[in-house]
GROMACS .gro file of C-alpha atoms in nm:
model
  417
    1UNK     CA    1   3.811   0.985   1.452
    2UNK     CA    2   3.789   0.723   1.188
    3UNK     CA    3   3.598   0.487   1.422
    4UNK     CA    4   3.385   0.773   1.538
    5UNK     CA    5   3.314   0.866   1.176
    6UNK     CA    6   3.281   0.504   1.015
    7UNK     CA    7   2.912   0.445   0.876
    8UNK     CA    8   2.822   0.823   0.891
    9UNK     CA    9   2.790   0.950   0.535
   10UNK     CA   10   2.793   1.351   0.441
   11UNK     CA   11   2.977   1.422   0.750
   12UNK     CA   12   3.021   1.786   0.621
   13UNK     CA   13   2.678   1.848   0.665
   14UNK     CA   14   2.671   1.734   1.021
   15UNK     CA   15   2.727   2.032   1.261
   16UNK     CA   16   3.009   1.991   1.535
   17UNK     CA   17   2.952   1.712   1.803
   18UNK     CA   18   2.674   1.539   1.576
   19UNK     CA   19   2.871   1.222   1.537
   20UNK     CA   20   2.961   1.210   1.904
   21UNK     CA   21   2.616   1.212   1.977
   22UNK     CA   22   2.500   0.954   1.757
   23UNK     CA   23   2.786   0.750   1.911
   24UNK     CA   24   2.650   0.834   2.253
   25UNK     CA   25   2.271   0.690   2.144
   26UNK     CA   26   2.414   0.373   1.991
   27UNK     CA   27   2.580   0.331   2.332
   28UNK     CA   28   2.217   0.390   2.464
   29UNK     CA   29   2.051   0.164   2.201
   30UNK     CA   30   2.291  -0.130   2.315
   31UNK     CA   31   2.226  -0.136   2.665
   32UNK     CA   32   1.838  -0.124   2.576
   33UNK     CA   33   1.892  -0.405   2.359
   34UNK     CA   34   2.098  -0.586   2.637
   35UNK     CA   35   2.362  -0.609   2.365
   36UNK     CA   36   2.730  -0.633   2.465
   37UNK     CA   37   2.905  -0.311   2.416
   38UNK     CA   38   3.128  -0.488   2.140
   39UNK     CA   39   2.841  -0.560   1.927
   40UNK     CA   40   2.888  -0.454   1.570
   41UNK     CA   41   2.700  -0.112   1.484
   42UNK     CA   42   2.631   0.106   1.194
   43UNK     CA   43   2.487   0.450   1.160
   44UNK     CA   44   2.327   0.542   0.828
   45UNK     CA   45   2.173   0.856   0.716
   46UNK     CA   46   1.801   0.821   0.605
   47UNK     CA   47   1.751   0.841   0.240
   48UNK     CA   48   1.596   1.159   0.085
   49UNK     CA   49   1.237   0.999   0.084
   50UNK     CA   50   1.261   0.942   0.435
   51UNK     CA   51   1.433   1.225   0.573
   52UNK     CA   52   1.312   1.542   0.744
   53UNK     CA   53   1.260   1.859   0.599
   54UNK     CA   54   1.435   2.155   0.724
   55UNK     CA   55   1.768   2.141   0.942
   56UNK     CA   56   1.736   1.823   1.125
   57UNK     CA   57   1.863   1.485   0.988
   58UNK     CA   58   1.731   1.177   1.036
   59UNK     CA   59   1.968   0.829   1.130
   60UNK     CA   60   1.884   0.481   1.146
   61UNK     CA   61   2.099   0.311   1.417
   62UNK     CA   62   2.184  -0.030   1.376
   63UNK     CA   63   2.319  -0.300   1.631
   64UNK     CA   64   2.375  -0.690   1.527
   65UNK     CA   65   2.258  -0.836   1.826
   66UNK     CA   66   2.162  -1.228   1.882
   67UNK     CA   67   2.223  -1.320   1.532
   68UNK     CA   68   2.034  -1.018   1.336
   69UNK     CA   69   2.061  -0.658   1.286
   70UNK     CA   70   1.839  -0.458   1.499
   71UNK     CA   71   1.756  -0.060   1.424
   72UNK     CA   72   1.564   0.224   1.543
   73UNK     CA   73   1.524   0.606   1.403
   74UNK     CA   74   1.686   0.902   1.573
   75UNK     CA   75   1.663   1.273   1.460
   76UNK     CA   76   1.893   1.534   1.544
   77UNK     CA   77   1.893   1.901   1.491
   78UNK     CA   78   2.135   2.199   1.590
   79UNK     CA   79   1.993   2.468   1.793
   80UNK     CA   80   2.150   2.803   1.724
   81UNK     CA   81   2.472   2.886   1.530
   82UNK     CA   82   2.840   2.793   1.697
   83UNK     CA   83   2.948   3.058   1.905
   84UNK     CA   84   3.292   3.074   2.066
   85UNK     CA   85   3.259   3.009   2.449
   86UNK     CA   86   2.895   2.896   2.398
   87UNK     CA   87   2.732   2.564   2.474
   88UNK     CA   88   2.618   2.351   2.168
   89UNK     CA   89   2.270   2.286   2.174
   90UNK     CA   90   2.092   2.009   1.998
   91UNK     CA   91   1.736   1.888   1.934
   92UNK     CA   92   1.731   1.537   1.953
   93UNK     CA   93   1.415   1.286   1.924
   94UNK     CA   94   1.487   0.945   2.061
   95UNK     CA   95   1.184   0.793   2.216
   96UNK     CA   96   1.071   1.155   2.295
   97UNK     CA   97   1.192   1.476   2.261
   98UNK     CA   98   1.504   1.587   2.391
   99UNK     CA   99   1.734   1.913   2.421
  100UNK     CA  100   2.102   1.855   2.473
  101UNK     CA  101   2.342   2.121   2.578
  102UNK     CA  102   2.718   2.019   2.540
  103UNK     CA  103   2.945   2.310   2.754
  104UNK     CA  104   3.210   2.499   2.544
  105UNK     CA  105   3.454   2.400   2.827
  106UNK     CA  106   3.430   2.032   2.949
  107UNK     CA  107   3.268   1.947   3.282
  108UNK     CA  108   3.482   1.680   3.441
  109UNK     CA  109   3.354   1.674   3.771
  110UNK     CA  110   3.028   1.541   3.880
  111UNK     CA  111   3.014   1.790   4.182
  112UNK     CA  112   3.076   2.090   3.932
  113UNK     CA  113   2.787   1.918   3.704
  114UNK     CA  114   2.529   1.890   3.977
  115UNK     CA  115   2.603   2.254   4.116
  116UNK     CA  116   2.555   2.373   3.747
  117UNK     CA  117   2.208   2.186   3.735
  118UNK     CA  118   2.109   2.317   4.075
  119UNK     CA  119   2.205   2.703   3.963
  120UNK     CA  120   1.920   2.678   3.672
  121UNK     CA  121   1.685   2.501   3.926
  122UNK     CA  122   1.717   2.808   4.166
  123UNK     CA  123   1.616   3.027   3.886
  124UNK     CA  124   1.303   2.802   3.758
  125UNK     CA  125   1.183   2.770   4.117
  126UNK     CA  126   1.203   3.151   4.171
  127UNK     CA  127   1.009   3.191   3.842
  128UNK     CA  128   0.755   2.953   3.914
  129UNK     CA  129   0.442   2.919   3.865
  130UNK     CA  130   0.425   3.250   3.688
  131UNK     CA  131   0.680   3.089   3.424
  132UNK     CA  132   0.727   2.725   3.331
  133UNK     CA  133   1.091   2.662   3.294
  134UNK     CA  134   1.236   2.340   3.178
  135UNK     CA  135   1.625   2.299   3.338
  136UNK     CA  136   1.847   2.022   3.301
  137UNK     CA  137   1.747   1.683   3.466
  138UNK     CA  138   1.924   1.350   3.536
  139UNK     CA  139   1.644   1.147   3.456
  140UNK     CA  140   1.567   1.330   3.121
  141UNK     CA  141   1.843   1.030   2.989
  142UNK     CA  142   1.865   0.794   3.265
  143UNK     CA  143   1.487   0.680   3.246
  144UNK     CA  144   1.634   0.507   2.903
  145UNK     CA  145   1.849   0.311   3.084
  146UNK     CA  146   1.710  -0.011   3.204
  147UNK     CA  147   1.895   0.014   3.557
  148UNK     CA  148   1.701   0.319   3.633
  149UNK     CA  149   1.384   0.191   3.526
  150UNK     CA  150   1.104   0.064   3.719
  151UNK     CA  151   1.110   0.349   3.982
  152UNK     CA  152   1.019   0.642   3.769
  153UNK     CA  153   0.685   0.707   3.980
  154UNK     CA  154   0.676   1.011   4.207
  155UNK     CA  155   0.730   1.397   4.185
  156UNK     CA  156   1.025   1.515   3.966
  157UNK     CA  157   1.248   1.604   4.254
  158UNK     CA  158   1.196   1.246   4.386
  159UNK     CA  159   1.280   1.079   4.086
  160UNK     CA  160   1.598   1.332   4.017
  161UNK     CA  161   1.718   1.234   4.378
  162UNK     CA  162   1.694   0.851   4.316
  163UNK     CA  163   1.905   0.921   4.014
  164UNK     CA  164   2.165   1.127   4.176
  165UNK     CA  165   2.193   0.858   4.468
  166UNK     CA  166   2.233   0.598   4.205
  167UNK     CA  167   2.530   0.750   4.018
  168UNK     CA  168   2.697   0.868   4.354
  169UNK     CA  169   2.681   0.481   4.453
  170UNK     CA  170   2.817   0.369   4.117
  171UNK     CA  171   3.020   0.607   3.945
  172UNK     CA  172   3.029   0.401   3.633
  173UNK     CA  173   2.662   0.483   3.567
  174UNK     CA  174   2.786   0.871   3.509
  175UNK     CA  175   2.900   0.757   3.152
  176UNK     CA  176   2.516   0.793   3.042
  177UNK     CA  177   2.557   1.153   3.118
  178UNK     CA  178   2.862   1.236   2.905
  179UNK     CA  179   2.891   1.329   2.556
  180UNK     CA  180   3.247   1.247   2.474
  181UNK     CA  181   3.444   1.347   2.790
  182UNK     CA  182   3.230   1.611   2.941
  183UNK     CA  183   2.904   1.578   3.115
  184UNK     CA  184   2.613   1.735   2.931
  185UNK     CA  185   2.305   1.856   3.021
  186UNK     CA  186   1.971   1.702   2.893
  187UNK     CA  187   1.631   1.831   2.878
  188UNK     CA  188   1.314   1.673   2.821
  189UNK     CA  189   1.080   1.920   2.610
  190UNK     CA  190   0.802   1.678   2.611
  191UNK     CA  191   0.516   1.793   2.355
  192UNK     CA  192   0.600   2.120   2.349
  193UNK     CA  193   0.716   2.313   2.047
  194UNK     CA  194   1.016   2.613   2.038
  195UNK     CA  195   0.876   2.967   1.945
  196UNK     CA  196   1.083   2.967   1.625
  197UNK     CA  197   0.953   2.628   1.498
  198UNK     CA  198   0.595   2.784   1.600
  199UNK     CA  199   0.672   3.127   1.390
  200UNK     CA  200   0.812   2.919   1.108
  201UNK     CA  201   0.501   2.707   1.073
  202UNK     CA  202   0.260   3.002   1.084
  203UNK     CA  203   0.459   3.180   0.830
  204UNK     CA  204   0.535   2.890   0.569
  205UNK     CA  205   0.183   2.726   0.623
  206UNK     CA  206  -0.009   2.752   0.287
  207UNK     CA  207  -0.361   2.692   0.224
  208UNK     CA  208  -0.435   2.378   0.011
  209UNK     CA  209  -0.582   2.480  -0.328
  210UNK     CA  210  -0.762   2.167  -0.393
  211UNK     CA  211  -0.998   2.160  -0.084
  212UNK     CA  212  -1.071   2.511  -0.108
  213UNK     CA  213  -1.185   2.466  -0.475
  214UNK     CA  214  -1.366   2.137  -0.404
  215UNK     CA  215  -1.554   2.311  -0.151
  216UNK     CA  216  -1.638   2.622  -0.376
  217UNK     CA  217  -1.763   2.388  -0.644
  218UNK     CA  218  -1.981   2.181  -0.405
  219UNK     CA  219  -2.152   2.516  -0.328
  220UNK     CA  220  -2.183   2.650  -0.679
  221UNK     CA  221  -2.328   2.290  -0.761
  222UNK     CA  222  -2.588   2.288  -0.451
  223UNK     CA  223  -2.693   2.664  -0.482
  224UNK     CA  224  -2.569   2.844  -0.809
  225UNK     CA  225  -2.490   3.206  -0.858
  226UNK     CA  226  -2.786   3.430  -1.047
  227UNK     CA  227  -2.747   3.520  -1.381
  228UNK     CA  228  -2.552   3.865  -1.396
  229UNK     CA  229  -2.380   3.854  -1.053
  230UNK     CA  230  -2.599   4.067  -0.862
  231UNK     CA  231  -2.392   4.308  -0.681
  232UNK     CA  232  -2.075   4.101  -0.663
  233UNK     CA  233  -1.838   4.193  -0.973
  234UNK     CA  234  -1.712   3.832  -0.947
  235UNK     CA  235  -2.081   3.685  -0.999
  236UNK     CA  236  -2.034   3.668  -1.380
  237UNK     CA  237  -1.740   3.451  -1.375
  238UNK     CA  238  -1.919   3.218  -1.092
  239UNK     CA  239  -2.213   3.220  -1.294
  240UNK     CA  240  -1.998   3.115  -1.622
  241UNK     CA  241  -1.814   2.855  -1.407
  242UNK     CA  242  -2.138   2.736  -1.270
  243UNK     CA  243  -2.252   2.668  -1.632
  244UNK     CA  244  -1.926   2.475  -1.717
  245UNK     CA  245  -1.972   2.283  -1.391
  246UNK     CA  246  -2.343   2.162  -1.463
  247UNK     CA  247  -2.187   2.082  -1.817
  248UNK     CA  248  -1.876   1.875  -1.695
  249UNK     CA  249  -2.106   1.698  -1.430
  250UNK     CA  250  -2.357   1.584  -1.711
  251UNK     CA  251  -2.049   1.469  -1.910
  252UNK     CA  252  -1.925   1.256  -1.661
  253UNK     CA  253  -2.260   1.125  -1.570
  254UNK     CA  254  -2.298   1.019  -1.915
  255UNK     CA  255  -1.922   0.854  -1.925
  256UNK     CA  256  -1.978   0.654  -1.605
  257UNK     CA  257  -2.323   0.540  -1.747
  258UNK     CA  258  -2.134   0.418  -2.052
  259UNK     CA  259  -1.883   0.230  -1.848
  260UNK     CA  260  -2.196   0.100  -1.618
  261UNK     CA  261  -2.023   0.236  -1.320
  262UNK     CA  262  -2.255   0.548  -1.238
  263UNK     CA  263  -2.382   0.398  -0.923
  264UNK     CA  264  -1.994   0.365  -0.814
  265UNK     CA  265  -1.885   0.684  -0.808
  266UNK     CA  266  -2.031   0.950  -0.507
  267UNK     CA  267  -2.052   1.314  -0.633
  268UNK     CA  268  -1.793   1.418  -0.418
  269UNK     CA  269  -1.539   1.230  -0.600
  270UNK     CA  270  -1.646   1.387  -0.944
  271UNK     CA  271  -1.590   1.760  -0.786
  272UNK     CA  272  -1.261   1.628  -0.660
  273UNK     CA  273  -1.137   1.539  -1.007
  274UNK     CA  274  -1.234   1.852  -1.146
  275UNK     CA  275  -1.053   2.048  -0.844
  276UNK     CA  276  -0.748   1.841  -0.859
  277UNK     CA  277  -0.743   1.923  -1.256
  278UNK     CA  278  -0.781   2.320  -1.193
  279UNK     CA  279  -0.524   2.305  -0.924
  280UNK     CA  280  -0.300   2.125  -1.169
  281UNK     CA  281  -0.238   1.836  -0.962
  282UNK     CA  282  -0.249   1.484  -1.077
  283UNK     CA  283  -0.569   1.294  -1.045
  284UNK     CA  284  -0.611   1.012  -0.840
  285UNK     CA  285  -0.663   0.699  -1.048
  286UNK     CA  286  -0.647   0.423  -0.798
  287UNK     CA  287  -1.000   0.397  -0.727
  288UNK     CA  288  -1.108   0.035  -0.729
  289UNK     CA  289  -1.378  -0.090  -0.974
  290UNK     CA  290  -1.313   0.190  -1.236
  291UNK     CA  291  -1.147   0.086  -1.536
  292UNK     CA  292  -0.838   0.256  -1.652
  293UNK     CA  293  -0.981   0.371  -1.982
  294UNK     CA  294  -1.246   0.576  -1.803
  295UNK     CA  295  -0.985   0.806  -1.651
  296UNK     CA  296  -0.824   0.852  -2.002
  297UNK     CA  297  -1.155   0.973  -2.136
  298UNK     CA  298  -1.199   1.178  -1.808
  299UNK     CA  299  -0.901   1.350  -1.854
  300UNK     CA  300  -0.958   1.422  -2.237
  301UNK     CA  301  -1.282   1.598  -2.127
  302UNK     CA  302  -1.100   1.793  -1.860
  303UNK     CA  303  -0.832   1.897  -2.097
  304UNK     CA  304  -1.089   2.011  -2.369
  305UNK     CA  305  -1.299   2.204  -2.096
  306UNK     CA  306  -0.973   2.363  -2.018
  307UNK     CA  307  -0.862   2.490  -2.344
  308UNK     CA  308  -1.217   2.613  -2.467
  309UNK     CA  309  -1.282   2.794  -2.151
  310UNK     CA  310  -0.930   2.915  -2.022
  311UNK     CA  311  -1.009   3.298  -1.963
  312UNK     CA  312  -1.334   3.192  -1.747
  313UNK     CA  313  -1.131   2.909  -1.545
  314UNK     CA  314  -0.816   3.142  -1.484
  315UNK     CA  315  -1.075   3.444  -1.349
  316UNK     CA  316  -1.228   3.169  -1.114
  317UNK     CA  317  -0.913   3.007  -0.985
  318UNK     CA  318  -0.771   3.370  -0.938
  319UNK     CA  319  -1.074   3.446  -0.729
  320UNK     CA  320  -1.102   3.158  -0.510
  321UNK     CA  321  -0.721   3.123  -0.440
  322UNK     CA  322  -0.771   3.535  -0.354
  323UNK     CA  323  -1.035   3.455  -0.092
  324UNK     CA  324  -0.859   3.173   0.038
  325UNK     CA  325  -0.533   3.363   0.099
  326UNK     CA  326  -0.700   3.628   0.280
  327UNK     CA  327  -0.895   3.377   0.531
  328UNK     CA  328  -0.520   3.208   0.577
  329UNK     CA  329  -0.325   3.564   0.629
  330UNK     CA  330  -0.632   3.660   0.887
  331UNK     CA  331  -0.567   3.316   1.067
  332UNK     CA  332  -0.171   3.365   1.062
  333UNK     CA  333  -0.213   3.735   1.204
  334UNK     CA  334  -0.443   3.630   1.492
  335UNK     CA  335  -0.192   3.357   1.580
  336UNK     CA  336   0.076   3.625   1.562
  337UNK     CA  337  -0.117   3.873   1.809
  338UNK     CA  338  -0.143   3.589   2.047
  339UNK     CA  339   0.214   3.520   2.028
  340UNK     CA  340   0.314   3.889   2.087
  341UNK     CA  341   0.057   3.918   2.360
  342UNK     CA  342   0.249   3.619   2.553
  343UNK     CA  343   0.577   3.752   2.458
  344UNK     CA  344   0.470   4.085   2.657
  345UNK     CA  345   0.327   3.871   2.924
  346UNK     CA  346   0.652   3.685   2.977
  347UNK     CA  347   0.855   3.997   2.988
  348UNK     CA  348   0.633   4.146   3.259
  349UNK     CA  349   0.667   3.826   3.461
  350UNK     CA  350   1.042   3.837   3.429
  351UNK     CA  351   1.045   4.182   3.541
  352UNK     CA  352   0.807   4.119   3.847
  353UNK     CA  353   1.035   3.822   3.955
  354UNK     CA  354   1.370   4.046   3.930
  355UNK     CA  355   1.507   3.785   3.647
  356UNK     CA  356   1.735   3.883   3.366
  357UNK     CA  357   1.772   3.586   3.095
  358UNK     CA  358   2.039   3.741   2.914
  359UNK     CA  359   2.016   3.509   2.616
  360UNK     CA  360   1.650   3.565   2.537
  361UNK     CA  361   1.571   3.441   2.183
  362UNK     CA  362   1.310   3.233   2.008
  363UNK     CA  363   1.529   2.923   2.065
  364UNK     CA  364   1.505   2.947   2.439
  365UNK     CA  365   1.164   3.007   2.444
  366UNK     CA  366   0.853   2.730   2.407
  367UNK     CA  367   0.497   2.724   2.365
  368UNK     CA  368   0.329   2.557   2.688
  369UNK     CA  369   0.044   2.393   2.480
  370UNK     CA  370  -0.004   2.048   2.297
  371UNK     CA  371   0.024   2.188   1.942
  372UNK     CA  372   0.061   1.815   1.812
  373UNK     CA  373  -0.294   1.752   1.883
  374UNK     CA  374  -0.427   2.103   1.758
  375UNK     CA  375  -0.253   2.436   1.654
  376UNK     CA  376  -0.595   2.618   1.685
  377UNK     CA  377  -0.500   2.700   2.057
  378UNK     CA  378  -0.278   2.961   1.924
  379UNK     CA  379  -0.539   3.173   1.801
  380UNK     CA  380  -0.672   3.195   2.165
  381UNK     CA  381  -0.358   3.359   2.377
  382UNK     CA  382  -0.542   3.301   2.718
  383UNK     CA  383  -0.520   2.937   2.629
  384UNK     CA  384  -0.160   2.883   2.659
  385UNK     CA  385   0.170   3.065   2.770
  386UNK     CA  386   0.513   3.077   2.670
  387UNK     CA  387   0.814   2.925   2.877
  388UNK     CA  388   1.180   2.921   2.920
  389UNK     CA  389   1.461   2.674   2.856
  390UNK     CA  390   1.831   2.711   2.911
  391UNK     CA  391   1.877   2.930   3.208
  392UNK     CA  392   2.279   2.898   3.195
  393UNK     CA  393   2.330   3.249   3.188
  394UNK     CA  394   2.022   3.378   3.388
  395UNK     CA  395   2.026   3.570   3.698
  396UNK     CA  396   1.824   3.693   3.964
  397UNK     CA  397   1.863   4.079   4.026
  398UNK     CA  398   1.877   4.183   4.346
  399UNK     CA  399   1.683   4.523   4.478
  400UNK     CA  400   1.988   4.597   4.696
  401UNK     CA  401   2.216   4.868   4.533
  402UNK     CA  402   2.525   4.650   4.627
  403UNK     CA  403   2.366   4.337   4.542
  404UNK     CA  404   2.534   4.087   4.313
  405UNK     CA  405   2.413   3.809   4.047
  406UNK     CA  406   2.464   3.468   4.146
  407UNK     CA  407   2.647   3.367   3.815
  408UNK     CA  408   2.945   3.508   3.633
  409UNK     CA  409   2.873   3.791   3.365
  410UNK     CA  410   2.930   3.580   3.040
  411UNK     CA  411   2.623   3.575   2.810
  412UNK     CA  412   2.486   3.666   2.469
  413UNK     CA  413   2.429   3.545   2.150
  414UNK     CA  414   2.584   3.792   1.865
  415UNK     CA  415   2.282   3.776   1.638
  416UNK     CA  416   2.049   3.863   1.938
  417UNK     CA  417   2.261   4.054   2.135
   0.00000   0.00000   0.00000
């Protein structure tokens, strides 16, 4: 254990099997480099500045090869809680996104291992095409090994057959499918995101006050608010803020003229400075060509304006922030409704296919959409669906009274059961 833990700091924060996973990917990294298995290695946790927010941990893998240290990053996060008699699941980013499942009881026989994979594939095939299921595959991890590369073209089942043939002909290659002594299950999640991650992102997303205020200030400067505010009770506040804005713009133009840089500063930048100040954010003073003393006087103007007009500014900020919060909440609710619609659709499809997942939870459900490009698709439930991963305990129910499920009854996550 000392050898495994060497170079891994903060081990108390690492879940069970995390160190074994790290050394597994060190082995993968070595063979990708063509370095000998005896090459010196280090595993270092990323600094707090470089680390990922949330439960995931980022590490740097280092291998000394050909007279130099070579390195790459890996991200590991635990999926679900540690539960007795349940597989340990991890989310790993190494080249791409993988889900790795380590069975509670070691699988030592390659025949048992392949049989378990084929069992999940039968469930996935029965759910197709209504439900996209991601099942364990050999190619998910073997595609990273040089010995397997060059033959990736073809359909998924053809690639899997080639991988099975190679590990059958050369049992030494089976080591790349084992975490510790046991065979592990590897699933490529590609560009998809887990349902629990999507829900968390929706709930924790906040609107940025600087763009909201900048947009509103720009509207005030271009269109203005009629004196008295019309029928809008906030109109008086907006009118007073319009007057302050005009005064501020004139002062900054005069200040820029005094420094002979009035032609170098776009109006949008001047508005952005005010928005940053009103949002209590630090003003960007790195603009090339603008001397430091200018920003010092700019800050004095902003501080004086805030001090002399505190009540008006606080009312204005409250109003704009309230509008932004309402719009954000409306967008969040639209996305949540879409997820509920697709969840009901998923349950309906499972019922139509006589499938019981028996461990249905957000960590086993993913959104079938490329949210990396845009999460706006979540507002259109017809544009995406929900898929399933980890079908270890799923069963196909028989219509016959005496029908028996294909897998033993052993399932459940206490928090969801």
